[in-house]
Short mmCIF file of C-alpha atoms and ligand atoms in Angstrom, two decimals:
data_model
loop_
_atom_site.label_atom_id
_atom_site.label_comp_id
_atom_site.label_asym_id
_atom_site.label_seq_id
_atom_site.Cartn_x
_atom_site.Cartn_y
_atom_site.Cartn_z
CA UNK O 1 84.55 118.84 70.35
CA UNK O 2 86.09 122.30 70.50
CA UNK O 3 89.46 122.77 69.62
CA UNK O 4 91.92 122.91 72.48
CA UNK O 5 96.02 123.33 72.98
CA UNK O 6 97.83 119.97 73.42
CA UNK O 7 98.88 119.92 76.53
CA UNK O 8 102.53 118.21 77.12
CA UNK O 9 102.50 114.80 79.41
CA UNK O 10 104.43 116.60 82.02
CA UNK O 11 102.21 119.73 82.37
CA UNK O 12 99.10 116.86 82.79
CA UNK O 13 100.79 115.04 85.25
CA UNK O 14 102.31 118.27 87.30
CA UNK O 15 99.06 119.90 87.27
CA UNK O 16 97.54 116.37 88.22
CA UNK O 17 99.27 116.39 91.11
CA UNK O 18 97.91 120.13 92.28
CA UNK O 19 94.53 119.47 91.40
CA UNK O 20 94.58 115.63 93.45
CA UNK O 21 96.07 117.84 96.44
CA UNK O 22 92.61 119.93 95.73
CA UNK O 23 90.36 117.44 95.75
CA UNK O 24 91.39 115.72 98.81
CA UNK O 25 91.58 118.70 101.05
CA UNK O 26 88.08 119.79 100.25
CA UNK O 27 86.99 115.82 100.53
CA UNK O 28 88.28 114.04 103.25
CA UNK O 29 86.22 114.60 105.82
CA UNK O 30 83.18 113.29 103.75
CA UNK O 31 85.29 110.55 103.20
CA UNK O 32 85.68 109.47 106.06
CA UNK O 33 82.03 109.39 107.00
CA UNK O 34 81.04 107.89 103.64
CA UNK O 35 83.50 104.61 104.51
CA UNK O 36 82.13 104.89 107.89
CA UNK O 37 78.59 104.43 106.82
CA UNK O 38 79.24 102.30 103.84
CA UNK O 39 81.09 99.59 106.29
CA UNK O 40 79.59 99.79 109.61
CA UNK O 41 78.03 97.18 110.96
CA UNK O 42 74.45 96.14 110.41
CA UNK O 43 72.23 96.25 113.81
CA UNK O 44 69.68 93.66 114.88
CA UNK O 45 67.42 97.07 114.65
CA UNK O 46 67.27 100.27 114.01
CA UNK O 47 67.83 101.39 117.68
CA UNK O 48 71.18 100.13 117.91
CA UNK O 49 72.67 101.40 114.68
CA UNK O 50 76.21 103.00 114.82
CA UNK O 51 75.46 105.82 112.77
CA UNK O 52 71.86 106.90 111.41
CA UNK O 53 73.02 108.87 108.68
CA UNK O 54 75.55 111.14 107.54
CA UNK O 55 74.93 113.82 110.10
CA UNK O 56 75.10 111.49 112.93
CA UNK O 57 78.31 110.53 111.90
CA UNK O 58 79.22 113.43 111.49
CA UNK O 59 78.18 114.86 115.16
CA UNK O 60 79.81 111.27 117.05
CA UNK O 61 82.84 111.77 114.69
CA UNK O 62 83.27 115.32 115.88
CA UNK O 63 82.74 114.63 119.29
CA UNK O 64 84.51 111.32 119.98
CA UNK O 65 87.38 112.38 117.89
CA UNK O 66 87.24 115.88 117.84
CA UNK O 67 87.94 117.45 113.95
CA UNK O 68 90.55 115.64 113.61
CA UNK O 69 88.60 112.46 113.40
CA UNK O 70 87.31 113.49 109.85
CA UNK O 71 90.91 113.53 108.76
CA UNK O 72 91.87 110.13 110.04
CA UNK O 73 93.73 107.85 107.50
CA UNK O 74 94.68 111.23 104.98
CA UNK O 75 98.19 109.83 105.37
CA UNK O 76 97.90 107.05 102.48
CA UNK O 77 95.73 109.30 100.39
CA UNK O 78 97.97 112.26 100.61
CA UNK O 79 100.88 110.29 99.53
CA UNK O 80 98.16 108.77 97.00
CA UNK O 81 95.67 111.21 96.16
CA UNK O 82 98.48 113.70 94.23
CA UNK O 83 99.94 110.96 92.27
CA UNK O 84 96.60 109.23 91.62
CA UNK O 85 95.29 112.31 90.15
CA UNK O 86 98.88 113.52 88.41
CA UNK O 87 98.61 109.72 86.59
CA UNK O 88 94.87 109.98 85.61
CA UNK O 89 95.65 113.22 84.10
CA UNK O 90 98.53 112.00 82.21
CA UNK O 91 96.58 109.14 81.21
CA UNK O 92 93.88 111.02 80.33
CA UNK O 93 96.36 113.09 78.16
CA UNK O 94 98.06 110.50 76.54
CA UNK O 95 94.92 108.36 75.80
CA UNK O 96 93.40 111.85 73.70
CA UNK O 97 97.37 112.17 71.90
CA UNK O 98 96.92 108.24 71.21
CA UNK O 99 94.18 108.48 69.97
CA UNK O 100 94.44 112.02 67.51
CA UNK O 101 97.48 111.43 65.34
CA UNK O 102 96.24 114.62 63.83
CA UNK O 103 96.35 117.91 66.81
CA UNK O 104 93.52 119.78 64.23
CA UNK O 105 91.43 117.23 63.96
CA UNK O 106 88.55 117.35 67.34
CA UNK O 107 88.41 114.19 69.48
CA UNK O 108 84.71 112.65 69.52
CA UNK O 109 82.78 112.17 72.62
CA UNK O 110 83.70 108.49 72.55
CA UNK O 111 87.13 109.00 72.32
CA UNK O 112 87.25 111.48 75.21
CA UNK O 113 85.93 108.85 76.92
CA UNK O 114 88.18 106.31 76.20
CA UNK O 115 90.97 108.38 77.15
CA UNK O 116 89.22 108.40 81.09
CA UNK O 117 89.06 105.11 80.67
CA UNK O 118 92.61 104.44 80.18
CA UNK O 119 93.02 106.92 82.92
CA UNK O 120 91.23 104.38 84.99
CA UNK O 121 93.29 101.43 84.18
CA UNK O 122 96.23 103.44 85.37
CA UNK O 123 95.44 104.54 88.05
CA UNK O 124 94.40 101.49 89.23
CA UNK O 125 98.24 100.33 90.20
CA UNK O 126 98.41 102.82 93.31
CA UNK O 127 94.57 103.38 94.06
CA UNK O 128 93.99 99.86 94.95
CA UNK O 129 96.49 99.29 97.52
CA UNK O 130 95.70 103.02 98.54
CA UNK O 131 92.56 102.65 99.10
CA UNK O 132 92.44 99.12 101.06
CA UNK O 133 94.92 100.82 103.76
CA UNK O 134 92.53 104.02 104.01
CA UNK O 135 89.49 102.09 104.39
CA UNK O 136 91.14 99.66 106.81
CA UNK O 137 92.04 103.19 109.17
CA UNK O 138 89.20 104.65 108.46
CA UNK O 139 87.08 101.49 109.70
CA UNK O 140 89.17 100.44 112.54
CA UNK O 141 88.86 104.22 113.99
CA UNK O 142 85.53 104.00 113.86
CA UNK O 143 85.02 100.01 115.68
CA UNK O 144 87.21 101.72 118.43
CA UNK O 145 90.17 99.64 117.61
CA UNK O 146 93.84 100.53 116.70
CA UNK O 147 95.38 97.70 114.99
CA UNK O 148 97.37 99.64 112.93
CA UNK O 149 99.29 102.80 114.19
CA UNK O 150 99.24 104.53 110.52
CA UNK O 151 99.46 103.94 106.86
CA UNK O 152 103.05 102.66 106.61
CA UNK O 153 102.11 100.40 109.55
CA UNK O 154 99.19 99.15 108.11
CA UNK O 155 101.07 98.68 104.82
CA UNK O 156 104.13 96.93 106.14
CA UNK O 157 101.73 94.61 108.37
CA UNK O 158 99.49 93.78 105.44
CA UNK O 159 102.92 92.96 103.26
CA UNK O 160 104.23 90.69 106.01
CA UNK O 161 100.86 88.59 106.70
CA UNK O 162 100.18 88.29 103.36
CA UNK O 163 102.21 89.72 100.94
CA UNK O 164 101.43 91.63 97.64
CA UNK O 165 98.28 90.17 97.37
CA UNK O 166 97.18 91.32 100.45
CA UNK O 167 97.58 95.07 100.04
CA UNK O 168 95.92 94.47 96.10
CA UNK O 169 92.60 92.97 97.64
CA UNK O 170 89.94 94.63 96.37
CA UNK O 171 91.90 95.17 92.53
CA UNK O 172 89.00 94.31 90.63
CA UNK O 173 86.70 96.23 92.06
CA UNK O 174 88.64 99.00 91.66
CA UNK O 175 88.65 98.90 87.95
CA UNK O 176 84.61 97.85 87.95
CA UNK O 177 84.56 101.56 90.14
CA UNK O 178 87.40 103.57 88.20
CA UNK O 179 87.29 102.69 84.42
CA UNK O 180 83.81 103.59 83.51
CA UNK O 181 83.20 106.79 86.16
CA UNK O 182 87.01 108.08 84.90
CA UNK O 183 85.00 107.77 81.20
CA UNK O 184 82.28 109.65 82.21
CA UNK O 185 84.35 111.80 84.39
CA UNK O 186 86.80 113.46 81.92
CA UNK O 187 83.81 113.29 79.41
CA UNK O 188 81.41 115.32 81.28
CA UNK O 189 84.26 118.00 82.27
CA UNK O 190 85.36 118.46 78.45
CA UNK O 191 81.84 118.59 77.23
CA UNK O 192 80.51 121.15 79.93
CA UNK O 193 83.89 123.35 79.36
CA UNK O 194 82.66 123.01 75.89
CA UNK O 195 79.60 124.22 76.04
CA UNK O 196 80.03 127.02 79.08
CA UNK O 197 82.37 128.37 76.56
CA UNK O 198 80.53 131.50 74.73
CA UNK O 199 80.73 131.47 71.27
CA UNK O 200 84.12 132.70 69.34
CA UNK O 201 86.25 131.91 72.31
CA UNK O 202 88.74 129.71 73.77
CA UNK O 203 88.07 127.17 76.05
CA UNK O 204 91.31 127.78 78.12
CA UNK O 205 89.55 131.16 78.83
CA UNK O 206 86.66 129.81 80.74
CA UNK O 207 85.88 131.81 83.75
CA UNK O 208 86.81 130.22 87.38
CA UNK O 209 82.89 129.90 88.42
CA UNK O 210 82.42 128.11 84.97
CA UNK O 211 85.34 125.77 85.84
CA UNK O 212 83.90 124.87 89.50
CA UNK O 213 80.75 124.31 87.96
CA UNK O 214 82.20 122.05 85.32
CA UNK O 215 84.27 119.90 87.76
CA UNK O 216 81.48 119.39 90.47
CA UNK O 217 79.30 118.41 87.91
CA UNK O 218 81.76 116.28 86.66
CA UNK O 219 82.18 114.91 89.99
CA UNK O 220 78.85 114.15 91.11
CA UNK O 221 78.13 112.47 87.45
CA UNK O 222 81.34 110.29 88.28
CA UNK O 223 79.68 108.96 91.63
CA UNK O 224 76.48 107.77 90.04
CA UNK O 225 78.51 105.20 88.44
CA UNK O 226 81.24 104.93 90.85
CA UNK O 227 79.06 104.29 94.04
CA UNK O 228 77.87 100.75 93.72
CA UNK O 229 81.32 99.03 92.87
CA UNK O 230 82.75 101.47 95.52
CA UNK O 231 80.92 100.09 98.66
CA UNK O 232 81.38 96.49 97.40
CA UNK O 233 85.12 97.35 97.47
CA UNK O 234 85.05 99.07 100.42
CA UNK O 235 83.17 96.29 102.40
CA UNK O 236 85.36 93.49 100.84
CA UNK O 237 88.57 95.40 101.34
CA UNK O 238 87.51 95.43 104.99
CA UNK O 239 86.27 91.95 105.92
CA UNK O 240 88.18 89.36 107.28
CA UNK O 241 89.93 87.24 105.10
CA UNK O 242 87.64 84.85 103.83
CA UNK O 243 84.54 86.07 105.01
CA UNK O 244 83.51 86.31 100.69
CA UNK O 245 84.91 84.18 98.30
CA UNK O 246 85.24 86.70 95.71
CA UNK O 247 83.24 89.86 93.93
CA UNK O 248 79.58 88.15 92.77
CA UNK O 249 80.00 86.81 96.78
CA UNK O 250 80.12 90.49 98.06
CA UNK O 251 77.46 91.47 95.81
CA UNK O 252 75.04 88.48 96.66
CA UNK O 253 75.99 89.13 100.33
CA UNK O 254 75.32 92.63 100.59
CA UNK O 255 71.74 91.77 98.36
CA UNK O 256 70.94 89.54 100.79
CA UNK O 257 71.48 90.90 103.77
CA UNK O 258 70.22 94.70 103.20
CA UNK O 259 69.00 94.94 99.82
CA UNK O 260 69.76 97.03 96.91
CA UNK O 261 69.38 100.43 99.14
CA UNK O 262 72.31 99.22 100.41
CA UNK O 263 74.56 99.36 97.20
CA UNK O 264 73.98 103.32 97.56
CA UNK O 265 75.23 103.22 101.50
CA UNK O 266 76.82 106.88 102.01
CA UNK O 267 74.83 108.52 99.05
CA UNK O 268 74.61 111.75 101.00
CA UNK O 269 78.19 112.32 102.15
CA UNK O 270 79.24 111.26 98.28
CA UNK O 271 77.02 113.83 96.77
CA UNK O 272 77.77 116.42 99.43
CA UNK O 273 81.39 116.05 98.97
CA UNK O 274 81.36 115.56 94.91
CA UNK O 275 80.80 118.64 94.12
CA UNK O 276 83.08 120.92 96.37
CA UNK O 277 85.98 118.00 95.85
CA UNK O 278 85.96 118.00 92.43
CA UNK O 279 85.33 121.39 91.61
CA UNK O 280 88.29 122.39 93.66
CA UNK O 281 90.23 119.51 91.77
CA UNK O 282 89.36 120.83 88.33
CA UNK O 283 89.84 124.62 89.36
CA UNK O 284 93.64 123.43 90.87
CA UNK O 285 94.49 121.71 87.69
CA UNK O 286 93.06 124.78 85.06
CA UNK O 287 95.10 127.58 87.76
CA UNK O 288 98.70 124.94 87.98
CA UNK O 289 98.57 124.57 84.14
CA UNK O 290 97.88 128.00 83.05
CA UNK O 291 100.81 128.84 86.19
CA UNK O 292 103.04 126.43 84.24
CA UNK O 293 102.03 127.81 80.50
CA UNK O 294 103.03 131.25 82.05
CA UNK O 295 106.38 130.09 84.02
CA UNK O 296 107.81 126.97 81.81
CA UNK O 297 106.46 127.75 78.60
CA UNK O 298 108.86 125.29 76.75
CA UNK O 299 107.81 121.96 78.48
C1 LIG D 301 85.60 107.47 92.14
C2 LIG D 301 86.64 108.47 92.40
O1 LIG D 301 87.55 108.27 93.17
O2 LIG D 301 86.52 109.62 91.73
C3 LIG D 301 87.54 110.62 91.75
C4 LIG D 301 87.02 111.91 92.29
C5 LIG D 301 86.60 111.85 93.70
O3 LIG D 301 85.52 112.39 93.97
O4 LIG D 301 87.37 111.31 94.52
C6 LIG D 301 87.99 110.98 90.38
N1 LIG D 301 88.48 109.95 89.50
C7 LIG D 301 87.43 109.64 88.55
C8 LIG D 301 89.61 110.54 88.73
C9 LIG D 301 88.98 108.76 90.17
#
């Protein structure tokens, strides 16, 4: 792999945090319909289905809710989203520095890899609990209920039911989702810089289209992977306790009951927002680091 500045671990995790603000401003709102899809309810037929597909949800969202519907539950993942992204980068960072004693000496593609993968196992600590309380909002908007008045409601409810484990249901599925597609995430990025990069240059120096490009390639590769484990999570972070006895349950439920189509449940608001999300989130982190080369040269 091309050669490449080290980056410090506070850069990476200050320019994580820009670029997760990035991604979730550009994503939400296909967010919210993806959950919506992936968890709504399945209908004795095809006439009384919630939603038909993503544009359906899209329209009821709009007009039930009005535009603010799309950005219902952004509370948890804004407090989430920037630190979720600062600590992937870091880990992303420090799994390359672990892993190249020597700064002159390229990282293989495996290793880049690895370091996502670490990135995953991070991240895992605040995405888990992040993501049960969005889903939970997200849902509950959507079944016309309002259990919970927020994020901090729904976390402080959750803690007092059940504690801890409560607001970590769903932890293993969120490394099944996150380890691998974090892999293939940073992978894809760092090979695509490397090769939109024209001969004899850097590849801090790519242009911004080549960036967006990268990233939203990166993203949508992520989501191929991702997409099965995440709408097992997202279904067993929303059932009622008990209703599956543990991760092969959800699987053999969801087989059973709607087939494997249904492990790909919100494929079109995932790819639609993919791209645009994660191109913005690359393009935030390359502008906040170079911003941060230029302004605190000496971190
Ligand atoms: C599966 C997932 O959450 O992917 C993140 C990007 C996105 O589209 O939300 C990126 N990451 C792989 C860092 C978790």
């Amino acid at each position: 792999m091309g050669e490449e500045a080290r980056v410090s671990p506070l850069k990476n995790f200050v320019a994580g945090g820009v670029a997760g603000a990035c991604l979730l401003l550009a994503g939400h709102p296909l967010d919210t319909i993806k959950v919506r899809l992936q968890t709504q309810p399945k209908a004795p037929c095809a006439q009384y289905v919630l939603y038909t597909g993503t544009y359906d949800c899209f329209r009821k969202t709009v007009t039930k809710e009005g535009v603010l519907g799309l950005y219902k539950g952004m509370g948890a993942p804004l407090a989430g989203v920037a630190p979720m992204m600062a600590i992937s980068f870091f880990g992303f960072g420090l799994g390359k520095q672990l892993q190249q004693p020597d700064p002159n000496k390229p990282l293989t593609p495996t290793q880049i890899f690895l370091s996502g993968c670490l990135a995953g196992v991070f991240t895992t600590v605040i995405v888990a609990p992040g993501e049960r309380i969005k889903c939970l909002l997200q849902v509950q908007a959507s079944g016309g209920g309002s259990r919970y008045a927020g994020p901090v409601d729904c976390a402080i409810r959750l803690y007092k039911t059940q504690g801890i484990r409560s607001l970590y249901k769903g932890t293993v599925l969120t490394l099944i989702r996150d380890v691998p597609s974090n892999g293939l995430y940073f992978l894809t990025y760092e090979l695509l810089k490397n090769f939109l990069t024209p001969e004899g240059q850097s590849v801090s120096q790519l242009s911004t289209p080549k960036i967006l490009l990268a990233g939203g390639i990166a993203g949508i590769l992520n989501w191929t992977i991702a997409l099965p484990p995440d709408v097992l999570k997202s279904n067993f972070q929303t059932a009622a306790d008990g209703k599956y006895r543990g991760v092969a349950d959800v699987l053999r439920t969801l087989l059973r009951e709607e087939g494997p189509k249904a492990l790909y449940k919100g494929f079109n608001a995932v790819f639609l927002r993919a791209f645009p999300a994660n191109a913005a989130c690359f393009l935030g982190f390359e502008m906040a680091l170079k911003g941060l080369n230029a302004f605190a040269p000496s971190w």
